[in-house]
CSV table of C-alpha atoms in Angstrom, one decimal:
chain,number,residue,atom,x,y,z
A,1,ASP,CA,11.7,9.8,5.6
A,2,THR,CA,15.4,8.6,4.6
A,3,GLY,CA,17.6,10.7,6.6
A,4,VAL,CA,21.0,9.4,8.1
A,5,SER,CA,20.6,7.0,10.9
A,6,GLN,CA,22.9,5.9,13.1
A,7,ASN,CA,23.5,3.3,16.0
A,8,PRO,CA,23.8,2.2,18.3
A,9,ARG,CA,22.0,5.5,19.9
A,10,HIS,CA,24.3,4.9,23.0
A,11,LYS,CA,27.2,2.9,24.4
A,12,ILE,CA,28.4,1.9,27.5
A,13,THR,CA,32.1,0.2,27.4
A,14,LYS,CA,34.6,-0.4,30.2
A,15,ARG,CA,38.1,0.8,29.5
A,16,GLY,CA,40.3,-0.3,26.7
A,17,GLN,CA,37.0,-2.4,24.7
A,18,ASN,CA,36.9,-2.3,21.6
A,19,VAL,CA,33.3,-0.5,19.8
A,20,THR,CA,32.1,-0.2,16.4
A,21,PHE,CA,29.5,2.1,15.2
A,22,ARG,CA,27.3,2.2,11.9
A,23,CYS,CA,25.9,5.1,10.1
A,24,ASP,CA,23.7,4.3,7.3
A,25,PRO,CA,23.6,7.8,4.9
A,26,ILE,CA,20.8,8.9,3.1
A,27,SER,CA,20.6,6.6,-0.2
A,28,GLU,CA,21.1,9.0,-2.8
A,29,HIS,CA,24.5,10.9,-1.0
A,30,ASN,CA,28.1,10.1,-2.3
A,31,ARG,CA,29.7,11.2,0.6
A,32,LEU,CA,29.9,10.2,4.2
A,33,TYR,CA,31.6,11.7,7.1
A,34,TRP,CA,32.3,11.1,10.5
A,35,TYR,CA,32.8,13.3,13.4
A,36,ARG,CA,33.3,14.1,17.0
A,37,GLN,CA,31.7,16.6,19.5
A,38,THR,CA,32.4,16.6,23.0
A,39,LEU,CA,29.2,18.6,25.8
A,40,GLY,CA,29.9,22.4,24.9
A,41,GLN,CA,31.9,21.7,21.4
A,42,GLY,CA,31.1,21.8,18.2
A,43,PRO,CA,31.6,18.7,16.2
A,44,GLU,CA,35.0,18.1,15.1
A,45,PHE,CA,35.9,16.3,11.9
A,46,LEU,CA,37.2,12.8,11.7
A,47,THR,CA,37.0,11.6,8.0
A,48,TYR,CA,35.5,11.1,5.2
A,49,PHE,CA,34.8,8.7,2.2
A,50,GLN,CA,33.4,9.4,-1.3
A,51,ASN,CA,31.9,6.4,-2.5
A,52,GLU,CA,34.0,3.2,-1.0
A,53,ALA,CA,36.8,5.5,-0.7
A,54,GLN,CA,38.6,7.0,2.4
A,55,LEU,CA,39.9,10.4,0.9
A,56,GLU,CA,41.0,12.8,4.0
A,57,LYS,CA,41.6,12.0,7.6
A,58,SER,CA,42.4,14.0,10.2
A,59,ARG,CA,44.7,13.5,12.4
A,60,LEU,CA,42.6,13.5,15.3
A,61,LEU,CA,41.8,9.9,14.4
A,62,SER,CA,44.6,7.8,16.1
A,63,ASP,CA,45.7,4.4,15.3
A,64,ARG,CA,43.0,2.8,17.1
A,65,PHE,CA,40.8,4.8,14.8
A,66,SER,CA,39.3,2.5,11.7
A,67,ALA,CA,36.4,3.4,9.3
A,68,GLU,CA,35.5,1.9,6.6
A,69,ARG,CA,32.0,1.7,3.9
A,70,PRO,CA,32.3,-0.9,1.9
A,71,LYS,CA,29.9,-0.9,-1.4
A,72,GLY,CA,30.1,2.5,-0.7
A,73,SER,CA,27.0,2.2,1.1
A,74,PHE,CA,26.5,2.3,5.1
A,75,SER,CA,30.1,3.3,7.3
A,76,THR,CA,31.3,1.5,10.5
A,77,LEU,CA,33.8,3.6,12.7
A,78,GLU,CA,35.5,0.9,15.4
A,79,ILE,CA,37.9,2.1,18.3
A,80,GLN,CA,39.7,-0.2,19.5
A,81,ARG,CA,41.4,0.1,22.9
A,82,THR,CA,38.8,2.7,24.4
A,83,GLU,CA,40.0,5.2,26.8
A,84,GLN,CA,38.7,7.6,28.5
A,85,GLY,CA,39.3,11.0,26.6
A,86,ASP,CA,37.3,8.5,24.0
A,87,SER,CA,33.8,9.7,25.7
A,88,ALA,CA,32.2,12.1,23.3
A,89,MET,CA,29.1,11.4,20.7
A,90,TYR,CA,30.3,10.1,17.1
A,91,LEU,CA,28.4,11.7,14.5
A,92,CYS,CA,27.5,10.8,10.9
A,93,ALA,CA,26.5,13.1,8.1
A,94,SER,CA,26.2,12.2,4.5
A,95,SER,CA,25.4,14.7,1.7
A,96,ALA,CA,25.2,14.6,-2.1
A,97,ASP,CA,28.4,16.1,-3.1
A,98,GLY,CA,31.3,17.9,-1.4
A,99,TYR,CA,29.6,21.6,-1.9
A,100,GLN,CA,26.1,20.5,-0.4
A,101,PRO,CA,25.4,20.5,3.0
A,102,GLN,CA,26.2,18.2,4.8
A,103,HIS,CA,22.9,16.0,6.8
A,104,PHE,CA,23.4,15.1,10.2
A,105,GLY,CA,22.8,11.9,11.8
A,106,ASP,CA,21.6,11.7,16.1
A,107,GLY,CA,24.5,10.4,16.5
A,108,THR,CA,26.0,7.4,19.4
A,109,ARG,CA,27.2,9.0,22.4
A,110,LEU,CA,29.9,6.8,24.1
A,111,SER,CA,31.1,6.4,27.4
A,112,ILE,CA,33.9,4.8,28.6
A,113,LEU,CA,33.6,3.6,32.4
B,1,GLU,CA,45.7,29.0,12.2
B,2,ASP,CA,41.5,28.5,10.6
B,3,GLN,CA,39.6,29.4,13.0
B,4,VAL,CA,35.6,30.1,13.3
B,5,THR,CA,34.5,32.2,16.5
B,6,GLN,CA,30.7,32.3,17.7
B,7,SER,CA,29.7,35.2,19.9
B,8,PRO,CA,28.1,35.5,22.5
B,9,GLU,CA,28.3,31.6,24.1
B,10,ALA,CA,24.9,31.7,25.8
B,11,LEU,CA,22.1,33.9,25.1
B,12,ARG,CA,18.7,34.4,27.3
B,13,LEU,CA,15.7,36.4,25.8
B,14,GLN,CA,12.2,37.2,25.9
B,15,GLU,CA,9.7,35.6,23.6
B,16,GLY,CA,9.5,38.3,21.0
B,17,GLU,CA,12.6,39.9,21.7
B,18,SER,CA,14.7,39.7,18.7
B,19,SER,CA,18.0,39.2,18.3
B,20,SER,CA,21.6,38.4,16.2
B,21,LEU,CA,24.0,35.5,16.6
B,22,ASN,CA,27.7,36.4,15.8
B,23,CYS,CA,29.9,34.0,13.9
B,24,SER,CA,33.4,35.3,12.6
B,25,TYR,CA,35.9,33.3,10.9
B,26,THR,CA,39.7,33.3,9.2
B,27,VAL,CA,40.0,30.4,6.6
B,28,SER,CA,41.6,30.5,3.4
B,29,GLY,CA,39.8,29.1,0.9
B,30,LEU,CA,36.4,29.6,1.9
B,31,ARG,CA,33.6,28.2,-0.1
B,32,GLY,CA,30.8,29.1,2.2
B,33,LEU,CA,29.2,28.7,5.7
B,34,PHE,CA,26.3,26.4,7.2
B,35,TRP,CA,24.2,27.3,10.4
B,36,TYR,CA,22.6,24.1,12.1
B,37,ARG,CA,20.7,24.3,14.9
B,38,GLN,CA,20.8,21.5,17.4
B,39,ASP,CA,18.7,20.7,20.5
B,40,PRO,CA,20.0,18.5,23.2
B,41,GLY,CA,20.7,15.0,22.5
B,42,LYS,CA,19.8,15.4,19.0
B,43,GLY,CA,22.7,15.8,15.5
B,44,PRO,CA,22.6,19.2,13.5
B,45,GLU,CA,20.2,20.2,12.1
B,46,PHE,CA,20.7,22.2,9.0
B,47,LEU,CA,18.8,25.2,8.3
B,48,PHE,CA,20.8,27.7,6.1
B,49,THR,CA,23.9,27.6,3.2
B,50,LEU,CA,25.6,31.1,2.1
B,51,TYR,CA,28.2,31.0,-0.8
B,52,SER,CA,29.0,34.3,-0.9
B,53,ALA,CA,29.3,38.3,0.8
B,54,GLY,CA,26.0,40.0,0.4
B,55,GLU,CA,23.9,36.8,0.0
B,56,GLU,CA,20.4,36.4,2.2
B,57,LYS,CA,18.5,33.3,3.5
B,58,GLU,CA,15.7,33.6,5.5
B,59,LYS,CA,13.3,30.7,7.2
B,60,GLU,CA,10.6,32.1,9.5
B,61,ARG,CA,11.9,33.9,12.0
B,62,LEU,CA,15.3,32.9,11.3
B,63,LYS,CA,17.8,35.7,8.8
B,64,ALA,CA,21.1,34.1,8.0
B,65,THR,CA,23.3,37.3,6.4
B,66,LEU,CA,27.2,36.9,5.4
B,67,THR,CA,30.2,39.2,4.4
B,68,LYS,CA,33.5,38.9,4.4
B,69,LYS,CA,34.4,38.3,7.5
B,70,GLU,CA,31.4,37.1,9.5
B,71,SER,CA,27.9,35.6,9.5
B,72,PHE,CA,25.1,37.0,11.4
B,73,LEU,CA,22.5,35.3,12.3
B,74,HIS,CA,19.2,36.8,13.1
B,75,ILE,CA,16.6,36.0,15.3
B,76,THR,CA,13.0,38.1,14.9
B,77,ALA,CA,10.2,37.9,17.8
B,78,PRO,CA,11.8,34.3,19.0
B,79,LYS,CA,9.5,32.2,20.6
B,80,PRO,CA,10.6,29.1,23.2
B,81,GLU,CA,10.7,26.6,20.8
B,82,ASP,CA,13.4,27.9,18.9
B,83,SER,CA,15.5,27.2,22.0
B,84,ALA,CA,18.7,25.3,20.5
B,85,THR,CA,22.3,25.6,19.9
B,86,TYR,CA,22.9,27.4,16.8
B,87,LEU,CA,26.3,26.5,15.1
B,88,CYS,CA,27.5,27.8,12.1
B,89,ALA,CA,30.8,25.9,9.9
B,90,VAL,CA,32.6,27.2,7.7
B,91,PHE,CA,33.2,24.7,4.9
B,92,TYR,CA,36.8,25.3,3.0
B,93,GLU,CA,39.5,23.4,0.9
B,94,GLY,CA,41.2,20.5,2.7
B,95,SER,CA,44.6,19.6,2.4
B,96,GLY,CA,43.6,16.6,0.3
B,97,ALA,CA,43.1,17.3,-4.1
B,98,GLY,CA,39.1,18.0,-4.3
B,99,SER,CA,38.7,17.6,-0.5
B,100,TYR,CA,36.1,20.4,1.2
B,101,GLN,CA,35.8,20.0,5.3
B,102,LEU,CA,33.8,22.1,7.7
B,103,THR,CA,35.0,23.6,10.3
B,104,PHE,CA,32.7,24.7,13.5
B,105,GLY,CA,32.5,27.2,15.7
B,106,LYS,CA,31.5,26.2,19.8
B,107,GLY,CA,27.7,27.4,18.9
B,108,THR,CA,25.4,29.7,20.6
B,109,LYS,CA,23.1,28.5,23.4
B,110,LEU,CA,20.1,29.9,23.0
B,111,SER,CA,17.5,30.5,25.4
B,112,VAL,CA,14.2,32.1,24.7
B,113,ILE,CA,11.7,32.8,27.9
B,114,PRO,CA,7.7,32.3,27.8
């Protein structure tokens, strides 16, 4: 099964440290999305890529967050100088185009000590 | 402000007791609505896409319907394995040219008791 893969599944770090997450989308999908989900809430949109181009960023994506998708394949999401409020599940999704359903990975759970 | 509201927040059903979950929305430029199922510690799993009012989709014990203002997910004779959080997401035009976004509701946590 070549679904969306995210690594690591869990990340525990101290406040102020930098963390990086990786997402490998479904291979034929051009669009890749990042979301954040906290307990009891639905996923909240952060940013998306069409191939290697980052086309939209949410207001939720502060300057400490950066995402890349080199060569239009896998993507990384980096959080610099982590804060307590960054604790959440970070979800990646991909789709064939803007109209098709987004398929999600199982996320990376970030815990800030 | 664009909004997606799901009700109830939580629902407990006896096995075999049919019910419906509601998703109401107020967004401009709606292009469609998705239903997802999410198990604890997992990412959302795609169930249905609905693109226009009056459309219906079915999968096993689940049936999704769409009107101009809301969508329903009907669960017929549920089983314990149907226990999960059900999320709806509206799909609409974003701020950038040619961009589309999903806005999710908070979900309905369904528990089916044997």
